[in-house]
């Protein structure tokens, strides 16, 4: 326990003493503890936790180490809280809690803490159920349960269980991580309430069937669908985590290769979501659009590094090379099914509304909606970030340039949505290069000494009256690949937003 703060040690010790105090009355002579029910429910809970400790069962369950996380399958414990006296109910959590998988070290201390926490929570839930007369309303034998009154003690028991676990979790975070009191429980009860309510309902069904004429065997049938649903839910989260890891790996690879645009991908993803919110886009599309913004430049992995990091303007040959990056990117992600519409955005985010973009010269509504969103977000962040070939411009200047090119380069709806989002939320400007002086020109200006000012969040006021930007200003203000002149001989697909052969 040397690595654990003393406050956490004291807290865990107090929890352990409390857990022993909760379970001890069941062991006293004359306590009339229903040992057969305690043993069966404890064995059921331990069986539910066992796959987390068994690699063979994990492989049989589709490659997962467990159908659910340690201590996450609570219907059995909530059924015990409704069926048994408080001290006896607390004992049912003991074997399963000791068997639960512990991912982080020190494993022994964490297992003791988790066991103590569960014993206290089950004891509190059983005490509330007993106080509300749950033993009478759930029925016994031929006596049917008293619905809907049986829902009251079951709901109160599940709520108590949830609040007890949440309160204890917040306490250990304060003691072990020194989190401020106001942040220790922020958002936790709200996120946990729905899952515990579902587990409480399943626990009530188990308790009612347990007390029925069919006996405990009938109660086991409640576990199977619940266990499968928990497994499916966990598999979904594992898949989502794998998706996020894939995206992060690709973005990190781009950032390593093109260090002058580090952080650009994340900001384009964020700006794309801001635009989508203003457009009222469906929630289920927002995450895919964020992926599109983050991965829009993944094709730069196929562009020579000397071209990406070159100071000053590109030659026509270098421009032709860099204009291939949308197609490179599309080829890289075309087999990633969960990206969906994002793949078309990666391929077409350099198309223009007037048809002068690349790689296929699409125009107007032929350009996929996601590509039109990402194009605006990409150009805006490129103009407001310092690059190897240009310094960051003010937000107002970038907005004025986007509006000037609205209808020719960009979709006016997307530009208007970004302007509204900036007025509402502001924007975090950033310097993406890491070279001294003008990025990309090492040794041009000595590196600044002393503290560096933090990035500022800037609102987007209208640009002050004055002469309009030069016609080619957007090419110098933005990403040199974001708004290029159309290259001679660009392929055109006038009737479809995807090239022939279905390469969307």
PDB file of N, CA, C and O in Angstrom, residues 349-417:
ATOM      1  N   UNK A 349     -13.502  16.372 -50.264  1.00  0.00           N
ATOM      2  CA  UNK A 349     -13.528  17.615 -49.495  1.00  0.00           C
ATOM      3  C   UNK A 349     -12.785  18.764 -50.173  1.00  0.00           C
ATOM      4  O   UNK A 349     -12.812  19.890 -49.671  1.00  0.00           O
ATOM      5  N   UNK A 350     -12.125  18.517 -51.326  1.00  0.00           N
ATOM      6  CA  UNK A 350     -11.494  19.610 -52.083  1.00  0.00           C
ATOM      7  C   UNK A 350     -12.261  19.935 -53.359  1.00  0.00           C
ATOM      8  O   UNK A 350     -11.747  20.679 -54.206  1.00  0.00           O
ATOM      9  N   UNK A 351     -13.460  19.406 -53.506  1.00  0.00           N
ATOM     10  CA  UNK A 351     -14.313  19.832 -54.614  1.00  0.00           C
ATOM     11  C   UNK A 351     -14.842  21.236 -54.319  1.00  0.00           C
ATOM     12  O   UNK A 351     -14.906  21.665 -53.160  1.00  0.00           O
ATOM     13  N   UNK A 352     -15.233  21.963 -55.394  1.00  0.00           N
ATOM     14  CA  UNK A 352     -15.763  23.316 -55.239  1.00  0.00           C
ATOM     15  C   UNK A 352     -17.166  23.407 -55.810  1.00  0.00           C
ATOM     16  O   UNK A 352     -17.524  22.675 -56.731  1.00  0.00           O
ATOM     17  N   UNK A 353     -17.922  24.340 -55.301  1.00  0.00           N
ATOM     18  CA  UNK A 353     -19.307  24.488 -55.738  1.00  0.00           C
ATOM     19  C   UNK A 353     -19.400  24.832 -57.221  1.00  0.00           C
ATOM     20  O   UNK A 353     -20.376  24.478 -57.884  1.00  0.00           O
ATOM     21  N   UNK A 354     -18.406  25.532 -57.771  1.00  0.00           N
ATOM     22  CA  UNK A 354     -18.454  25.901 -59.190  1.00  0.00           C
ATOM     23  C   UNK A 354     -17.819  24.838 -60.094  1.00  0.00           C
ATOM     24  O   UNK A 354     -17.665  25.054 -61.293  1.00  0.00           O
ATOM     25  N   UNK A 355     -17.422  23.704 -59.521  1.00  0.00           N
ATOM     26  CA  UNK A 355     -16.868  22.612 -60.315  1.00  0.00           C
ATOM     27  C   UNK A 355     -15.392  22.713 -60.594  1.00  0.00           C
ATOM     28  O   UNK A 355     -14.848  21.903 -61.352  1.00  0.00           O
ATOM     29  N   UNK A 356     -14.692  23.675 -59.997  1.00  0.00           N
ATOM     30  CA  UNK A 356     -13.271  23.856 -60.290  1.00  0.00           C
ATOM     31  C   UNK A 356     -12.360  23.143 -59.298  1.00  0.00           C
ATOM     32  O   UNK A 356     -11.148  23.365 -59.317  1.00  0.00           O
ATOM     33  N   UNK A 357     -12.923  22.307 -58.441  1.00  0.00           N
ATOM     34  CA  UNK A 357     -12.114  21.617 -57.450  1.00  0.00           C
ATOM     35  C   UNK A 357     -11.569  20.301 -57.978  1.00  0.00           C
ATOM     36  O   UNK A 357     -11.561  20.031 -59.174  1.00  0.00           O
ATOM     37  N   UNK A 358     -11.094  19.478 -57.068  1.00  0.00           N
ATOM     38  CA  UNK A 358     -10.503  18.193 -57.438  1.00  0.00           C
ATOM     39  C   UNK A 358     -10.876  17.166 -56.390  1.00  0.00           C
ATOM     40  O   UNK A 358     -11.311  17.526 -55.295  1.00  0.00           O
ATOM     41  N   UNK A 359     -10.821  15.891 -56.636  1.00  0.00           N
ATOM     42  CA  UNK A 359     -10.173  15.244 -57.791  1.00  0.00           C
ATOM     43  C   UNK A 359     -11.101  15.016 -58.985  1.00  0.00           C
ATOM     44  O   UNK A 359     -10.633  14.652 -60.055  1.00  0.00           O
ATOM     45  N   UNK A 360     -12.437  15.210 -58.855  1.00  0.00           N
ATOM     46  CA  UNK A 360     -13.344  14.853 -59.947  1.00  0.00           C
ATOM     47  C   UNK A 360     -14.140  16.030 -60.493  1.00  0.00           C
ATOM     48  O   UNK A 360     -15.022  15.838 -61.319  1.00  0.00           O
ATOM     49  N   UNK A 361     -13.877  17.232 -60.047  1.00  0.00           N
ATOM     50  CA  UNK A 361     -14.557  18.391 -60.591  1.00  0.00           C
ATOM     51  C   UNK A 361     -16.048  18.388 -60.349  1.00  0.00           C
ATOM     52  O   UNK A 361     -16.810  18.914 -61.174  1.00  0.00           O
ATOM     53  N   UNK A 362     -16.520  17.847 -59.255  1.00  0.00           N
ATOM     54  CA  UNK A 362     -17.946  17.869 -58.931  1.00  0.00           C
ATOM     55  C   UNK A 362     -18.379  19.293 -58.613  1.00  0.00           C
ATOM     56  O   UNK A 362     -17.571  20.132 -58.209  1.00  0.00           O
ATOM     57  N   UNK A 363     -19.671  19.564 -58.761  1.00  0.00           N
ATOM     58  CA  UNK A 363     -20.178  20.905 -58.496  1.00  0.00           C
ATOM     59  C   UNK A 363     -21.514  20.814 -57.773  1.00  0.00           C
ATOM     60  O   UNK A 363     -22.231  19.806 -57.872  1.00  0.00           O
ATOM     61  N   UNK A 364     -21.841  21.873 -57.021  1.00  0.00           N
ATOM     62  CA  UNK A 364     -23.145  21.996 -56.388  1.00  0.00           C
ATOM     63  C   UNK A 364     -23.517  20.801 -55.533  1.00  0.00           C
ATOM     64  O   UNK A 364     -22.737  20.286 -54.734  1.00  0.00           O
ATOM     65  N   UNK A 365     -24.759  20.344 -55.742  1.00  0.00           N
ATOM     66  CA  UNK A 365     -25.282  19.235 -54.937  1.00  0.00           C
ATOM     67  C   UNK A 365     -24.649  17.893 -55.292  1.00  0.00           C
ATOM     68  O   UNK A 365     -24.912  16.899 -54.615  1.00  0.00           O
ATOM     69  N   UNK A 366     -23.860  17.836 -56.373  1.00  0.00           N
ATOM     70  CA  UNK A 366     -23.129  16.596 -56.661  1.00  0.00           C
ATOM     71  C   UNK A 366     -22.112  16.287 -55.564  1.00  0.00           C
ATOM     72  O   UNK A 366     -21.765  15.136 -55.331  1.00  0.00           O
ATOM     73  N   UNK A 367     -21.623  17.311 -54.896  1.00  0.00           N
ATOM     74  CA  UNK A 367     -20.638  17.114 -53.830  1.00  0.00           C
ATOM     75  C   UNK A 367     -21.360  16.589 -52.599  1.00  0.00           C
ATOM     76  O   UNK A 367     -22.366  17.174 -52.163  1.00  0.00           O
ATOM     77  N   UNK A 368     -20.930  15.496 -52.007  1.00  0.00           N
ATOM     78  CA  UNK A 368     -21.601  14.958 -50.817  1.00  0.00           C
ATOM     79  C   UNK A 368     -21.681  15.995 -49.700  1.00  0.00           C
ATOM     80  O   UNK A 368     -20.797  16.849 -49.545  1.00  0.00           O
ATOM     81  N   UNK A 369     -22.755  15.927 -48.932  1.00  0.00           N
ATOM     82  CA  UNK A 369     -22.987  16.922 -47.879  1.00  0.00           C
ATOM     83  C   UNK A 369     -21.836  16.963 -46.876  1.00  0.00           C
ATOM     84  O   UNK A 369     -21.375  18.043 -46.488  1.00  0.00           O
ATOM     85  N   UNK A 370     -21.361  15.809 -46.451  1.00  0.00           N
ATOM     86  CA  UNK A 370     -20.255  15.782 -45.500  1.00  0.00           C
ATOM     87  C   UNK A 370     -19.013  16.467 -46.074  1.00  0.00           C
ATOM     88  O   UNK A 370     -18.289  17.158 -45.357  1.00  0.00           O
ATOM     89  N   UNK A 371     -18.765  16.286 -47.368  1.00  0.00           N
ATOM     90  CA  UNK A 371     -17.594  16.905 -47.997  1.00  0.00           C
ATOM     91  C   UNK A 371     -17.726  18.417 -47.993  1.00  0.00           C
ATOM     92  O   UNK A 371     -16.737  19.142 -47.791  1.00  0.00           O
ATOM     93  N   UNK A 372     -18.940  18.934 -48.205  1.00  0.00           N
ATOM     94  CA  UNK A 372     -19.143  20.380 -48.193  1.00  0.00           C
ATOM     95  C   UNK A 372     -18.921  20.961 -46.794  1.00  0.00           C
ATOM     96  O   UNK A 372     -18.411  22.061 -46.636  1.00  0.00           O
ATOM     97  N   UNK A 373     -19.322  20.200 -45.769  1.00  0.00           N
ATOM     98  CA  UNK A 373     -19.102  20.647 -44.389  1.00  0.00           C
ATOM     99  C   UNK A 373     -17.608  20.671 -44.078  1.00  0.00           C
ATOM    100  O   UNK A 373     -17.067  21.659 -43.575  1.00  0.00           O
ATOM    101  N   UNK A 374     -16.935  19.584 -44.391  1.00  0.00           N
ATOM    102  CA  UNK A 374     -15.512  19.472 -44.064  1.00  0.00           C
ATOM    103  C   UNK A 374     -14.696  20.506 -44.835  1.00  0.00           C
ATOM    104  O   UNK A 374     -13.708  21.038 -44.314  1.00  0.00           O
ATOM    105  N   UNK A 375     -15.086  20.814 -46.063  1.00  0.00           N
ATOM    106  CA  UNK A 375     -14.344  21.804 -46.854  1.00  0.00           C
ATOM    107  C   UNK A 375     -14.312  23.151 -46.153  1.00  0.00           C
ATOM    108  O   UNK A 375     -13.269  23.824 -46.098  1.00  0.00           O
ATOM    109  N   UNK A 376     -15.453  23.578 -45.605  1.00  0.00           N
ATOM    110  CA  UNK A 376     -15.514  24.859 -44.899  1.00  0.00           C
ATOM    111  C   UNK A 376     -14.700  24.799 -43.612  1.00  0.00           C
ATOM    112  O   UNK A 376     -13.919  25.712 -43.304  1.00  0.00           O
ATOM    113  N   UNK A 377     -14.873  23.734 -42.853  1.00  0.00           N
ATOM    114  CA  UNK A 377     -14.136  23.601 -41.592  1.00  0.00           C
ATOM    115  C   UNK A 377     -12.633  23.541 -41.834  1.00  0.00           C
ATOM    116  O   UNK A 377     -11.838  24.148 -41.090  1.00  0.00           O
ATOM    117  N   UNK A 378     -12.222  22.835 -42.880  1.00  0.00           N
ATOM    118  CA  UNK A 378     -10.805  22.692 -43.218  1.00  0.00           C
ATOM    119  C   UNK A 378     -10.187  24.042 -43.572  1.00  0.00           C
ATOM    120  O   UNK A 378      -9.128  24.422 -43.051  1.00  0.00           O
ATOM    121  N   UNK A 379     -10.853  24.785 -44.457  1.00  0.00           N
ATOM    122  CA  UNK A 379     -10.315  26.071 -44.884  1.00  0.00           C
ATOM    123  C   UNK A 379     -10.271  27.060 -43.727  1.00  0.00           C
ATOM    124  O   UNK A 379      -9.311  27.818 -43.572  1.00  0.00           O
ATOM    125  N   UNK A 380     -11.311  27.039 -42.879  1.00  0.00           N
ATOM    126  CA  UNK A 380     -11.340  27.985 -41.759  1.00  0.00           C
ATOM    127  C   UNK A 380     -10.189  27.718 -40.789  1.00  0.00           C
ATOM    128  O   UNK A 380      -9.483  28.650 -40.385  1.00  0.00           O
ATOM    129  N   UNK A 381      -9.976  26.473 -40.421  1.00  0.00           N
ATOM    130  CA  UNK A 381      -8.890  26.198 -39.469  1.00  0.00           C
ATOM    131  C   UNK A 381      -7.529  26.450 -40.104  1.00  0.00           C
ATOM    132  O   UNK A 381      -6.600  26.900 -39.427  1.00  0.00           O
ATOM    133  N   UNK A 382      -7.397  26.168 -41.408  1.00  0.00           N
ATOM    134  CA  UNK A 382      -6.126  26.433 -42.074  1.00  0.00           C
ATOM    135  C   UNK A 382      -5.793  27.921 -42.047  1.00  0.00           C
ATOM    136  O   UNK A 382      -4.636  28.312 -41.856  1.00  0.00           O
ATOM    137  N   UNK A 383      -6.809  28.775 -42.207  1.00  0.00           N
ATOM    138  CA  UNK A 383      -6.564  30.218 -42.208  1.00  0.00           C
ATOM    139  C   UNK A 383      -6.276  30.758 -40.817  1.00  0.00           C
ATOM    140  O   UNK A 383      -5.578  31.752 -40.662  1.00  0.00           O
ATOM    141  N   UNK A 384      -6.806  30.129 -39.788  1.00  0.00           N
ATOM    142  CA  UNK A 384      -6.635  30.646 -38.426  1.00  0.00           C
ATOM    143  C   UNK A 384      -5.512  29.937 -37.678  1.00  0.00           C
ATOM    144  O   UNK A 384      -5.382  30.087 -36.464  1.00  0.00           O
ATOM    145  N   UNK A 385      -4.695  29.136 -38.392  1.00  0.00           N
ATOM    146  CA  UNK A 385      -3.562  28.446 -37.778  1.00  0.00           C
ATOM    147  C   UNK A 385      -2.271  28.882 -38.458  1.00  0.00           C
ATOM    148  O   UNK A 385      -2.249  29.167 -39.652  1.00  0.00           O
ATOM    149  N   UNK A 386      -1.189  28.921 -37.696  1.00  0.00           N
ATOM    150  CA  UNK A 386       0.121  29.253 -38.254  1.00  0.00           C
ATOM    151  C   UNK A 386       0.704  28.018 -38.929  1.00  0.00           C
ATOM    152  O   UNK A 386       0.724  26.932 -38.349  1.00  0.00           O
ATOM    153  N   UNK A 387       1.169  28.191 -40.146  1.00  0.00           N
ATOM    154  CA  UNK A 387       1.746  27.103 -40.930  1.00  0.00           C
ATOM    155  C   UNK A 387       3.186  27.434 -41.318  1.00  0.00           C
ATOM    156  O   UNK A 387       3.681  28.526 -41.072  1.00  0.00           O
ATOM    157  N   UNK A 388       3.816  26.508 -42.009  1.00  0.00           N
ATOM    158  CA  UNK A 388       5.187  26.738 -42.459  1.00  0.00           C
ATOM    159  C   UNK A 388       5.254  27.801 -43.550  1.00  0.00           C
ATOM    160  O   UNK A 388       6.305  28.371 -43.788  1.00  0.00           O
ATOM    161  N   UNK A 389       4.134  28.070 -44.182  1.00  0.00           N
ATOM    162  CA  UNK A 389       4.118  28.992 -45.303  1.00  0.00           C
ATOM    163  C   UNK A 389       3.253  30.213 -45.047  1.00  0.00           C
ATOM    164  O   UNK A 389       3.089  31.060 -45.921  1.00  0.00           O
ATOM    165  N   UNK A 390       2.653  30.353 -43.872  1.00  0.00           N
ATOM    166  CA  UNK A 390       1.816  31.516 -43.577  1.00  0.00           C
ATOM    167  C   UNK A 390       1.556  31.597 -42.081  1.00  0.00           C
ATOM    168  O   UNK A 390       1.572  30.584 -41.387  1.00  0.00           O
ATOM    169  N   UNK A 391       1.322  32.828 -41.624  1.00  0.00           N
ATOM    170  CA  UNK A 391       0.951  33.022 -40.232  1.00  0.00           C
ATOM    171  C   UNK A 391      -0.574  32.974 -40.098  1.00  0.00           C
ATOM    172  O   UNK A 391      -1.299  33.194 -41.066  1.00  0.00           O
ATOM    173  N   UNK A 392      -1.027  32.711 -38.878  1.00  0.00           N
ATOM    174  CA  UNK A 392      -2.463  32.661 -38.624  1.00  0.00           C
ATOM    175  C   UNK A 392      -3.102  34.028 -38.841  1.00  0.00           C
ATOM    176  O   UNK A 392      -2.518  35.058 -38.514  1.00  0.00           O
ATOM    177  N   UNK A 393      -4.285  34.035 -39.431  1.00  0.00           N
ATOM    178  CA  UNK A 393      -5.052  35.263 -39.617  1.00  0.00           C
ATOM    179  C   UNK A 393      -6.141  35.341 -38.553  1.00  0.00           C
ATOM    180  O   UNK A 393      -6.567  34.328 -38.023  1.00  0.00           O
ATOM    181  N   UNK A 394      -6.638  36.531 -38.249  1.00  0.00           N
ATOM    182  CA  UNK A 394      -7.725  36.664 -37.275  1.00  0.00           C
ATOM    183  C   UNK A 394      -8.977  35.930 -37.742  1.00  0.00           C
ATOM    184  O   UNK A 394      -9.205  35.742 -38.941  1.00  0.00           O
ATOM    185  N   UNK A 395      -9.786  35.548 -36.775  1.00  0.00           N
ATOM    186  CA  UNK A 395     -11.026  34.835 -37.094  1.00  0.00           C
ATOM    187  C   UNK A 395     -11.905  35.675 -38.019  1.00  0.00           C
ATOM    188  O   UNK A 395     -12.496  35.157 -38.976  1.00  0.00           O
ATOM    189  N   UNK A 396     -12.004  36.964 -37.748  1.00  0.00           N
ATOM    190  CA  UNK A 396     -12.854  37.822 -38.583  1.00  0.00           C
ATOM    191  C   UNK A 396     -12.377  37.838 -40.033  1.00  0.00           C
ATOM    192  O   UNK A 396     -13.184  37.838 -40.968  1.00  0.00           O
ATOM    193  N   UNK A 397     -11.067  37.847 -40.248  1.00  0.00           N
ATOM    194  CA  UNK A 397     -10.526  37.827 -41.607  1.00  0.00           C
ATOM    195  C   UNK A 397     -10.856  36.513 -42.307  1.00  0.00           C
ATOM    196  O   UNK A 397     -11.233  36.490 -43.485  1.00  0.00           O
ATOM    197  N   UNK A 398     -10.726  35.408 -41.574  1.00  0.00           N
ATOM    198  CA  UNK A 398     -11.041  34.109 -42.155  1.00  0.00           C
ATOM    199  C   UNK A 398     -12.518  34.011 -42.514  1.00  0.00           C
ATOM    200  O   UNK A 398     -12.897  33.496 -43.571  1.00  0.00           O
ATOM    201  N   UNK A 399     -13.386  34.519 -41.617  1.00  0.00           N
ATOM    202  CA  UNK A 399     -14.826  34.499 -41.894  1.00  0.00           C
ATOM    203  C   UNK A 399     -15.143  35.329 -43.126  1.00  0.00           C
ATOM    204  O   UNK A 399     -15.932  34.921 -43.996  1.00  0.00           O
ATOM    205  N   UNK A 400     -14.524  36.518 -43.238  1.00  0.00           N
ATOM    206  CA  UNK A 400     -14.770  37.373 -44.409  1.00  0.00           C
ATOM    207  C   UNK A 400     -14.331  36.671 -45.690  1.00  0.00           C
ATOM    208  O   UNK A 400     -14.998  36.767 -46.728  1.00  0.00           O
ATOM    209  N   UNK A 401     -13.229  35.944 -45.645  1.00  0.00           N
ATOM    210  CA  UNK A 401     -12.752  35.241 -46.840  1.00  0.00           C
ATOM    211  C   UNK A 401     -13.684  34.091 -47.212  1.00  0.00           C
ATOM    212  O   UNK A 401     -13.963  33.868 -48.395  1.00  0.00           O
ATOM    213  N   UNK A 402     -14.167  33.369 -46.208  1.00  0.00           N
ATOM    214  CA  UNK A 402     -15.125  32.293 -46.492  1.00  0.00           C
ATOM    215  C   UNK A 402     -16.395  32.856 -47.128  1.00  0.00           C
ATOM    216  O   UNK A 402     -16.942  32.267 -48.076  1.00  0.00           O
ATOM    217  N   UNK A 403     -16.878  33.971 -46.612  1.00  0.00           N
ATOM    218  CA  UNK A 403     -18.092  34.573 -47.170  1.00  0.00           C
ATOM    219  C   UNK A 403     -17.851  35.082 -48.584  1.00  0.00           C
ATOM    220  O   UNK A 403     -18.741  35.017 -49.440  1.00  0.00           O
ATOM    221  N   UNK A 404     -16.648  35.615 -48.852  1.00  0.00           N
ATOM    222  CA  UNK A 404     -16.338  36.088 -50.206  1.00  0.00           C
ATOM    223  C   UNK A 404     -16.376  34.951 -51.211  1.00  0.00           C
ATOM    224  O   UNK A 404     -16.815  35.131 -52.357  1.00  0.00           O
ATOM    225  N   UNK A 405     -15.913  33.774 -50.775  1.00  0.00           N
ATOM    226  CA  UNK A 405     -15.872  32.620 -51.679  1.00  0.00           C
ATOM    227  C   UNK A 405     -17.101  31.740 -51.572  1.00  0.00           C
ATOM    228  O   UNK A 405     -17.144  30.652 -52.167  1.00  0.00           O
ATOM    229  N   UNK A 406     -18.088  32.177 -50.806  1.00  0.00           N
ATOM    230  CA  UNK A 406     -19.323  31.412 -50.667  1.00  0.00           C
ATOM    231  C   UNK A 406     -20.065  31.384 -51.994  1.00  0.00           C
ATOM    232  O   UNK A 406     -20.227  32.412 -52.654  1.00  0.00           O
ATOM    233  N   UNK A 407     -20.484  30.216 -52.403  1.00  0.00           N
ATOM    234  CA  UNK A 407     -21.196  30.050 -53.665  1.00  0.00           C
ATOM    235  C   UNK A 407     -20.299  29.637 -54.807  1.00  0.00           C
ATOM    236  O   UNK A 407     -20.776  29.008 -55.759  1.00  0.00           O
ATOM    237  N   UNK A 408     -19.034  29.989 -54.752  1.00  0.00           N
ATOM    238  CA  UNK A 408     -18.091  29.562 -55.790  1.00  0.00           C
ATOM    239  C   UNK A 408     -17.227  28.409 -55.279  1.00  0.00           C
ATOM    240  O   UNK A 408     -17.175  27.344 -55.875  1.00  0.00           O
ATOM    241  N   UNK A 409     -16.560  28.653 -54.150  1.00  0.00           N
ATOM    242  CA  UNK A 409     -15.752  27.592 -53.559  1.00  0.00           C
ATOM    243  C   UNK A 409     -16.563  26.748 -52.569  1.00  0.00           C
ATOM    244  O   UNK A 409     -16.479  25.527 -52.559  1.00  0.00           O
ATOM    245  N   UNK A 410     -17.370  27.419 -51.722  1.00  0.00           N
ATOM    246  CA  UNK A 410     -18.016  26.763 -50.595  1.00  0.00           C
ATOM    247  C   UNK A 410     -19.526  26.852 -50.688  1.00  0.00           C
ATOM    248  O   UNK A 410     -20.084  27.777 -51.274  1.00  0.00           O
ATOM    249  N   UNK A 411     -20.184  25.889 -50.039  1.00  0.00           N
ATOM    250  CA  UNK A 411     -21.642  25.887 -49.934  1.00  0.00           C
ATOM    251  C   UNK A 411     -22.062  27.023 -48.996  1.00  0.00           C
ATOM    252  O   UNK A 411     -21.631  27.067 -47.840  1.00  0.00           O
ATOM    253  N   UNK A 412     -22.902  27.950 -49.449  1.00  0.00           N
ATOM    254  CA  UNK A 412     -23.307  29.066 -48.578  1.00  0.00           C
ATOM    255  C   UNK A 412     -23.973  28.621 -47.290  1.00  0.00           C
ATOM    256  O   UNK A 412     -23.813  29.263 -46.252  1.00  0.00           O
ATOM    257  N   UNK A 413     -24.708  27.507 -47.323  1.00  0.00           N
ATOM    258  CA  UNK A 413     -25.355  27.012 -46.096  1.00  0.00           C
ATOM    259  C   UNK A 413     -24.315  26.636 -45.046  1.00  0.00           C
ATOM    260  O   UNK A 413     -24.481  26.916 -43.860  1.00  0.00           O
ATOM    261  N   UNK A 414     -23.254  26.000 -45.484  1.00  0.00           N
ATOM    262  CA  UNK A 414     -22.223  25.572 -44.543  1.00  0.00           C
ATOM    263  C   UNK A 414     -21.459  26.775 -43.982  1.00  0.00           C
ATOM    264  O   UNK A 414     -21.145  26.816 -42.789  1.00  0.00           O
ATOM    265  N   UNK A 415     -21.183  27.754 -44.840  1.00  0.00           N
ATOM    266  CA  UNK A 415     -20.501  28.957 -44.370  1.00  0.00           C
ATOM    267  C   UNK A 415     -21.369  29.695 -43.349  1.00  0.00           C
ATOM    268  O   UNK A 415     -20.896  30.106 -42.289  1.00  0.00           O
ATOM    269  N   UNK A 416     -22.650  29.852 -43.667  1.00  0.00           N
ATOM    270  CA  UNK A 416     -23.551  30.525 -42.731  1.00  0.00           C
ATOM    271  C   UNK A 416     -23.658  29.795 -41.408  1.00  0.00           C
ATOM    272  O   UNK A 416     -23.697  30.408 -40.339  1.00  0.00           O
ATOM    273  N   UNK A 417     -23.696  28.464 -41.464  1.00  0.00           N
ATOM    274  CA  UNK A 417     -23.773  27.676 -40.232  1.00  0.00           C
ATOM    275  C   UNK A 417     -22.517  27.851 -39.389  1.00  0.00           C
ATOM    276  O   UNK A 417     -22.590  27.957 -38.154  1.00  0.00           O
TER     277      UNK A 417
END
